[in-house]
Amino acid sequence: MKSIEILTQEAIALLKSLIETPSFSSEEDQTAILIENWFTQNDIPFERENNNVWAFNKHFDKNKPTLLLNSHHDTVKPNQGYTNDPFKAFVENGKLFGLGSNDAGGCLVSLLATFVHFYSNENLSYNIVIVASAEEESSGKKGLNSVLKHLPELDCAIVGEPTLMQLAVAEKGLLVLDIIVKGTASHAAHNNLDNPIYNAIPVIEWFNSFKFEKISDVLGPVKMTVTAINAGKQHNVVPSQCDLVIDIRVNDCYNNSEILEIVIKHVNAEVNPRSMHLNASSIPLNHGLVKAGIALGRTTYGSPTLSDQSVLSCKSLKLGPGETLRSHSADEFIYISEIEEGIQLYIKILEDFFRS
């Protein structure tokens, strides 16, 4: 078995290669090859569909429960604020710079190293499957959700996202609605009591003022925000409709279908959800993964950001090296020490969890 120190150095080298290989969502084919090579170099059989790559522990036993380790290898496109080459991996003052270093390359390579560490263990109380997934940043149809049909029933999961290795025990879901407020088109010089822009005012006010009854202990209330409005093209024409976009961050007290039902009941407009599968997620504080993390001095919190947890139905914990505030930022970086600590903590948490 390779030492943790060697695995860590190999993981950092892999991360540098991932950074220097563009992998925008739906264009991750080359980083998928790098991950395939990682498994091959460690004598681990793997499977691939589209740009998702996954593997099972050596002594997989269908009679045991299964733990999923997951992180993604796609990235957003670099923003215009970069002063460094986003595809150049370099270390300066202990920081490894490059696009995807923090979100979520550091998490991915740390989980890959952790998986290799446990891969050949014959006495695990859980099976382990690791998925390096695609299209996370775009919530695409060929991401983790497309792989689940190939996996056994999952009992729990660790999703690698930058949390400073603190325990994100819940994550808000996302529901985006396109709202069409209808009216009657007319010349602006004539009286019109059915102006869709005016009709939209009470709709906007409802989204601004409505309070959902259930408030999560970890995630707080459901949050609704009007993020776009569009109506009319000419100064002298009343349009026939006013279009709104609503961003809803859903807590773990509701699923997206329940939220949609409430909106439709109260809003006098046409309501069209863009998708329904990005639900909130949570894991009990007394779950073995959480208890193992707390025993190592980790704190718990609720995350407002979305990840591949949203497509999982099992209990899942979001946990990883790096800091979420660096994600999608210019001159993205992760500390080398965060990766080193991340691998050690992943291993310690799982060792404790497997013994529980």
Coordinates of C-alpha atoms in Angstrom, one line a residue, residues 36-290:
E36 CA -8.6 7.1 -16.3
N37 CA -4.8 7.2 -16.3
W38 CA -4.8 7.7 -12.5
F39 CA -6.9 4.5 -12.0
T40 CA -4.7 2.6 -14.4
Q41 CA -1.5 3.7 -12.7
N42 CA -3.0 2.4 -9.4
D43 CA -4.1 -0.9 -10.9
I44 CA -7.8 -0.1 -10.4
P45 CA -10.4 -1.1 -12.9
F46 CA -12.8 1.7 -13.8
E47 CA -15.8 2.4 -15.9
R48 CA -16.7 5.5 -18.0
E49 CA -19.8 6.9 -19.6
N50 CA -19.6 10.2 -21.4
N51 CA -17.2 12.1 -19.3
N52 CA -18.0 10.5 -16.0
V53 CA -15.4 8.0 -14.6
W54 CA -16.1 5.7 -11.6
A55 CA -14.6 2.7 -9.8
F56 CA -15.5 0.3 -7.0
N57 CA -13.3 -0.9 -4.1
K58 CA -11.5 -4.2 -4.8
H59 CA -13.5 -6.4 -2.4
F60 CA -17.0 -5.1 -3.3
D61 CA -19.6 -7.1 -1.5
K62 CA -23.2 -6.7 -2.6
N63 CA -24.3 -7.7 1.0
K64 CA -22.7 -4.6 2.4
P65 CA -24.0 -1.0 2.4
T66 CA -22.4 1.3 -0.1
L67 CA -20.7 4.7 0.4
L68 CA -20.3 7.1 -2.5
L69 CA -17.3 9.4 -2.8
N70 CA -18.0 12.1 -5.5
S71 CA -16.5 15.3 -6.8
H72 CA -16.5 16.9 -10.3
H73 CA -13.8 17.6 -12.8
D74 CA -15.6 20.2 -14.9
T75 CA -15.1 23.9 -14.4
V76 CA -16.8 27.2 -15.3
K77 CA -15.1 29.4 -17.8
P78 CA -12.5 31.9 -16.4
N79 CA -13.8 35.4 -15.7
Q80 CA -12.3 38.5 -17.1
G81 CA -10.6 39.4 -13.8
Y82 CA -7.8 36.8 -14.2
T83 CA -4.3 38.2 -14.0
N84 CA -2.7 34.8 -14.2
D85 CA -3.1 32.2 -17.0
P86 CA -6.0 30.2 -15.7
F87 CA -4.6 27.1 -17.4
K88 CA -1.1 27.4 -15.9
A89 CA -0.7 25.5 -12.6
F90 CA 2.0 27.1 -10.4
V91 CA 2.7 27.3 -6.7
E92 CA 3.5 30.5 -4.9
N93 CA 3.6 31.1 -1.2
G94 CA 2.0 27.7 -0.6
K95 CA -0.9 28.4 -3.0
L96 CA -1.6 26.3 -6.1
F97 CA -3.1 28.6 -8.7
G98 CA -5.3 27.7 -11.6
L99 CA -8.8 27.3 -12.9
G100 CA -10.6 24.5 -11.0
S101 CA -7.9 24.2 -8.3
N102 CA -10.4 25.1 -5.6
D103 CA -13.7 24.2 -7.3
A104 CA -13.4 21.3 -7.1
G105 CA -10.0 19.9 -8.2
G106 CA -8.6 19.9 -4.7
C107 CA -11.6 17.9 -3.4
L108 CA -11.5 15.5 -6.3
V109 CA -7.8 14.5 -6.1
S110 CA -8.1 14.3 -2.3
L111 CA -11.0 11.9 -2.6
L112 CA -9.2 9.9 -5.3
A113 CA -6.2 9.5 -3.0
T114 CA -8.5 8.5 -0.1
F115 CA -10.2 5.9 -2.4
V116 CA -6.8 4.4 -3.3
H117 CA -5.9 4.2 0.4
F118 CA -8.9 2.1 1.1
Y119 CA -9.2 0.3 -2.2
S120 CA -7.6 -3.1 -1.3
N121 CA -8.9 -3.3 2.3
E122 CA -10.7 -6.6 2.7
N123 CA -12.4 -5.8 6.0
L124 CA -14.4 -2.6 5.2
S125 CA -17.8 -2.4 6.7
Y126 CA -19.0 -0.5 3.6
N127 CA -18.4 -0.8 -0.1
I128 CA -16.9 2.3 -1.6
V129 CA -17.7 3.7 -5.1
I130 CA -16.0 6.8 -6.3
V131 CA -17.4 8.9 -9.2
A132 CA -15.5 11.7 -10.9
S133 CA -18.4 13.4 -12.4
A134 CA -19.0 15.8 -15.3
E135 CA -21.4 18.7 -16.0
E136 CA -21.7 19.6 -12.3
E137 CA -21.3 23.3 -13.0
S138 CA -24.1 23.3 -15.6
S139 CA -26.3 20.8 -13.8
G140 CA -26.2 18.9 -17.1
K141 CA -28.0 15.7 -18.0
K142 CA -24.8 13.8 -18.6
G143 CA -23.4 14.4 -15.1
L144 CA -23.7 12.4 -11.9
N145 CA -27.4 11.9 -12.3
S146 CA -26.8 9.9 -15.5
V147 CA -24.4 7.5 -13.7
L148 CA -26.7 6.6 -10.8
K149 CA -28.5 3.9 -12.8
H150 CA -25.2 2.0 -13.0
L151 CA -24.5 2.1 -9.3
P152 CA -25.9 -0.1 -6.5
E153 CA -28.2 1.4 -4.0
L154 CA -26.3 4.1 -2.1
D155 CA -26.6 4.3 1.6
C156 CA -24.7 7.6 2.1
A157 CA -22.3 9.9 0.3
I158 CA -19.5 12.4 0.7
V159 CA -19.6 15.1 -2.0
G160 CA -16.4 16.9 -2.4
E161 CA -16.8 20.6 -2.5
P162 CA -14.7 23.3 -0.8
T163 CA -15.9 23.6 2.8
L164 CA -12.6 24.2 4.6
M165 CA -13.1 20.6 5.7
Q166 CA -16.0 21.7 7.8
L167 CA -19.2 19.6 7.7
A168 CA -21.9 21.0 5.4
V169 CA -24.8 18.8 6.8
A170 CA -27.5 20.4 4.6
E171 CA -27.6 22.2 1.2
K172 CA -30.3 24.3 -0.3
G173 CA -31.9 23.2 -3.4
L174 CA -32.6 25.3 -6.5
L175 CA -35.9 25.9 -8.4
V176 CA -35.8 28.4 -11.2
L177 CA -39.2 29.6 -12.5
D178 CA -40.1 31.4 -15.7
I179 CA -43.3 33.4 -15.0
I180 CA -45.5 34.8 -17.8
V181 CA -47.9 37.5 -16.7
K182 CA -50.5 38.0 -19.4
G183 CA -52.3 41.1 -20.5
T184 CA -53.8 42.8 -23.5
A185 CA -51.7 44.5 -26.1
S186 CA -52.8 48.0 -27.2
H187 CA -51.7 51.4 -28.3
A188 CA -50.2 53.3 -25.3
A189 CA -52.5 56.3 -26.1
H190 CA -55.6 54.4 -25.3
N191 CA -56.9 53.3 -21.8
N192 CA -56.0 49.7 -21.0
L193 CA -56.9 48.1 -17.7
D194 CA -55.1 44.9 -18.6
N195 CA -51.5 46.1 -18.9
P196 CA -49.3 43.0 -18.1
I197 CA -46.6 45.2 -16.6
Y198 CA -49.0 46.5 -14.0
N199 CA -50.5 43.0 -13.6
A200 CA -47.0 41.9 -12.7
I201 CA -46.7 44.2 -9.8
P202 CA -48.7 42.1 -7.3
V203 CA -46.9 39.0 -8.6
I204 CA -43.6 40.5 -7.9
E205 CA -44.8 41.7 -4.5
W206 CA -46.0 38.2 -3.6
F207 CA -42.5 36.8 -4.3
N208 CA -41.0 39.6 -2.3
S209 CA -43.2 39.2 0.8
F210 CA -44.4 35.6 1.0
K211 CA -43.0 33.6 3.8
F212 CA -42.9 29.8 3.7
E213 CA -44.1 28.2 7.0
K214 CA -41.4 25.7 7.5
I215 CA -38.0 27.0 8.6
S216 CA -35.0 24.7 8.6
D217 CA -32.8 24.6 11.8
V218 CA -29.8 24.4 9.5
L219 CA -30.7 26.2 6.3
G220 CA -33.2 28.8 7.5
P221 CA -36.1 29.8 5.4
V222 CA -36.8 29.3 1.7
K223 CA -35.5 32.3 -0.2
M224 CA -37.2 33.6 -3.4
T225 CA -35.7 36.3 -5.6
V226 CA -36.9 38.0 -8.7
T227 CA -33.8 38.1 -10.9
A228 CA -35.0 39.2 -14.3
I229 CA -37.9 41.1 -15.8
N230 CA -38.7 41.6 -19.5
A231 CA -41.6 43.3 -21.3
G232 CA -42.2 45.6 -24.2
K233 CA -40.2 46.8 -27.1
Q234 CA -41.7 50.1 -28.1
H235 CA -42.6 53.2 -26.1
N236 CA -46.1 53.5 -27.6
V237 CA -47.1 49.8 -27.4
V238 CA -48.5 48.1 -24.4
P239 CA -47.1 44.5 -24.6
S240 CA -49.2 41.4 -24.3
Q241 CA -47.1 39.8 -21.6
C242 CA -44.5 40.5 -18.9
D243 CA -41.8 37.8 -18.3
L244 CA -40.2 37.2 -14.9
V245 CA -37.4 34.9 -13.7
I246 CA -37.5 33.7 -10.1
D247 CA -34.6 32.1 -8.3
I248 CA -35.8 30.0 -5.4
R249 CA -33.4 28.5 -2.9
V250 CA -35.2 25.6 -1.2
N251 CA -34.5 24.4 2.3
D252 CA -34.6 20.8 3.4
C253 CA -38.2 21.1 4.8
Y254 CA -39.6 21.1 1.3
N255 CA -39.0 19.4 -2.1
N256 CA -39.2 21.3 -5.3
S257 CA -42.6 19.9 -6.2
E258 CA -44.1 21.2 -3.0
I259 CA -42.7 24.7 -3.6
L260 CA -44.0 24.7 -7.1
E261 CA -47.5 23.7 -5.9
I262 CA -47.5 26.6 -3.4
V263 CA -46.4 29.1 -6.1
I264 CA -49.0 28.0 -8.6
K265 CA -51.7 28.3 -5.9
H266 CA -50.9 31.9 -5.1
V267 CA -49.7 33.5 -8.3
N268 CA -52.0 34.7 -11.0
A269 CA -49.7 33.9 -13.9
E270 CA -48.3 31.1 -16.0
V271 CA -45.6 29.3 -14.1
N272 CA -42.9 27.2 -15.9
P273 CA -40.2 25.4 -13.9
R274 CA -36.9 25.1 -15.8
S275 CA -36.1 21.8 -13.9
M276 CA -37.4 20.0 -10.8
H277 CA -34.5 17.7 -9.8
L278 CA -32.2 20.1 -7.9
N279 CA -33.6 19.4 -4.5
A280 CA -32.3 20.3 -1.1
S281 CA -30.4 17.7 0.8
S282 CA -29.4 17.0 4.4
I283 CA -27.9 14.4 6.7
P284 CA -28.8 13.9 10.4
L285 CA -26.3 15.2 13.0
N286 CA -26.2 11.7 14.6
H287 CA -25.2 10.0 11.3
G288 CA -21.9 8.2 11.6
L289 CA -20.1 10.4 9.0
V290 CA -21.1 13.6 10.9

